[in-house]
Amino acid sequence: MSSAEVARAFRFFETDAEAITDEHIRICSIPASPFGEHERAQYLSEKFSSLGLSEVEVDDEGNCLGLIKGASLSPLMVVSAHLDTVFSSDTDFTVVRRENRLLAPGISDDGCGLAALVALAQAIQNEGIRTEGSILFVGTVGEEGEGNLRGVRYLLTQGRWAGKVDAFLSFDGPGVDRITNRALGSRRYRVEITGLGGHSWGDFGMPNPVHALGRAVSRLAAYPAPKEPRTTFNVGRIEGGTSINSIPRKATMEVDLRSAAETELQRIDAFFRRAMKDAVEDENATRRAGDPELKLRVDLIGERPTGETAADSPLVELAIESTKVLGFEPRLDQSSTDSNLPISLGIPAITLGAGGASGFSHTLDEWYEPRNRDKGLKRGLLVVLGMVGIL
Ligand SMILES: [Zn+2]
């Protein structure tokens, strides 16, 4: 806080607020649906180059990277935000300004995080802040939904920086008080039940995949999920059938299981698997002699580990102190973000809000309000410089 360069960077976040918002709008106007992040990654990598970052690249998974090298490569801290949104490729990503708000799908989650990456890199470069360790800026792919953290997983387990990262920070969403140091674990499944099908009248008695799916949903819905540690389940999508008077050949559903504790996640996971088997067996037990059995297939389509960066670890303590020094009350919380992956690898990791406020995340009405964005950027800068050290 007493460094002249840091004071200049703080002023930059205030005086250039409008330019930072313009950049935010440029980034979010580039479509980035799941598995369709390339154009946005390309844009961000050009931005990194223009700011003088080194080792700039879009890696084999699609993440875009740029390094600010300090006196030494280590400690190496990753500062990241995710490129992807939850919206399909036919979505209109045009950003609309209405009074003090920006409206667009993904404008907050995680457009404001990406804007923070650029603003931080710009402040460090332009104000001539020299660091002891190095900072690797990363726009990650595949944070949302079926992306299943593929970007951060590649970065930390396979890419050229794997094994070299000492700390990890993700900017995700708005705010200045939240410090996500605990990773919310989840398992996601696709369930498919198939059979021979037939005529609703003529073949009645043939086991019915939709009926079996109904039994399966009913069994899962009866799960006594504990409030503490918070544990949840959701059947988010079901599909299947041919016509009203046909016994269908196929029914599918997608299921999301989450828990704040790994033991509870394993417990609901085991219950779920058993419930699926039992439901299909129940339906098969009703079949006519000689009819073929229904077949059940359960595919794990997503898995996020549970874990935490200790509240008394240097990274979390630094985030707490940085929040307080800016006049905010820090709030530790648990969420499912890119930080889940480094936490599972034993790398200290937190997710911070990037300042400002937002609403209706993951809907087409998503909005972001840049007021107080500078506070989030200042906090982020303090955490990063605190970890890598300033010369
Ligand atoms: Zn996000």
CSV table of N, CA, C and O and ligand atoms in Angstrom, one decimal, residues 82 84 108-110 143-144 170-173 336-338 361-362, ligand 1:
chain,number,residue,atom,x,y,z
A,82,HIS,N,-12.6,-17.0,-16.8
A,82,HIS,CA,-13.0,-18.0,-17.9
A,82,HIS,C,-13.6,-17.3,-19.1
A,82,HIS,O,-14.4,-16.4,-19.0
A,84,ASP,N,-15.4,-18.8,-21.5
A,84,ASP,CA,-16.7,-19.4,-21.9
A,84,ASP,C,-17.9,-18.8,-21.2
A,84,ASP,O,-17.8,-18.3,-20.1
A,108,SER,N,-21.3,-10.4,-16.9
A,108,SER,CA,-20.7,-10.5,-15.6
A,108,SER,C,-19.9,-11.8,-15.5
A,108,SER,O,-18.8,-11.8,-15.0
A,109,ASP,N,-20.5,-12.9,-15.9
A,109,ASP,CA,-19.9,-14.3,-15.7
A,109,ASP,C,-19.5,-14.8,-17.0
A,109,ASP,O,-20.3,-15.4,-17.8
A,110,ASP,N,-18.3,-14.6,-17.5
A,110,ASP,CA,-17.3,-14.0,-16.6
A,110,ASP,C,-16.6,-12.8,-17.4
A,110,ASP,O,-15.4,-12.6,-17.3
A,143,GLU,N,-15.0,-23.6,-18.4
A,143,GLU,CA,-15.3,-23.6,-16.9
A,143,GLU,C,-16.8,-24.0,-16.7
A,143,GLU,O,-17.1,-24.6,-15.7
A,144,GLU,N,-17.7,-23.6,-17.6
A,144,GLU,CA,-19.1,-23.8,-17.3
A,144,GLU,C,-19.5,-25.2,-17.8
A,144,GLU,O,-19.0,-25.8,-18.7
A,170,SER,N,-8.6,-16.9,-9.5
A,170,SER,CA,-9.5,-16.8,-10.6
A,170,SER,C,-10.5,-15.6,-10.2
A,170,SER,O,-10.9,-15.4,-9.1
A,171,PHE,N,-10.7,-14.7,-11.2
A,171,PHE,CA,-11.7,-13.7,-11.1
A,171,PHE,C,-13.0,-14.2,-11.7
A,171,PHE,O,-13.0,-14.6,-12.9
A,172,ASP,N,-14.0,-14.3,-10.9
A,172,ASP,CA,-15.3,-14.9,-11.5
A,172,ASP,C,-16.4,-14.1,-10.9
A,172,ASP,O,-16.7,-14.2,-9.7
A,173,GLY,N,-17.1,-13.3,-11.7
A,173,GLY,CA,-18.3,-12.5,-11.3
A,173,GLY,C,-17.8,-11.3,-10.5
A,173,GLY,O,-16.6,-10.9,-10.5
A,336,SER,N,-18.4,-23.5,-6.9
A,336,SER,CA,-17.8,-24.3,-8.0
A,336,SER,C,-17.2,-23.4,-9.1
A,336,SER,O,-17.9,-22.8,-9.8
A,337,THR,N,-15.9,-23.4,-9.1
A,337,THR,CA,-15.2,-22.5,-10.1
A,337,THR,C,-13.9,-23.2,-10.6
A,337,THR,O,-13.6,-24.3,-10.2
A,338,ASP,N,-13.2,-22.5,-11.4
A,338,ASP,CA,-11.9,-23.0,-11.9
A,338,ASP,C,-11.0,-23.4,-10.8
A,338,ASP,O,-10.1,-24.2,-10.9
A,361,SER,N,-27.4,-13.7,-13.6
A,361,SER,CA,-26.4,-14.5,-14.2
A,361,SER,C,-26.9,-15.8,-14.8
A,361,SER,O,-27.9,-16.3,-14.3
A,362,HIS,N,-26.3,-16.3,-15.9
A,362,HIS,CA,-26.8,-17.5,-16.6
A,362,HIS,C,-28.2,-17.3,-17.2
A,362,HIS,O,-28.8,-18.3,-17.6
B,1,ZN,ZN,-18.2,-18.1,-14.0
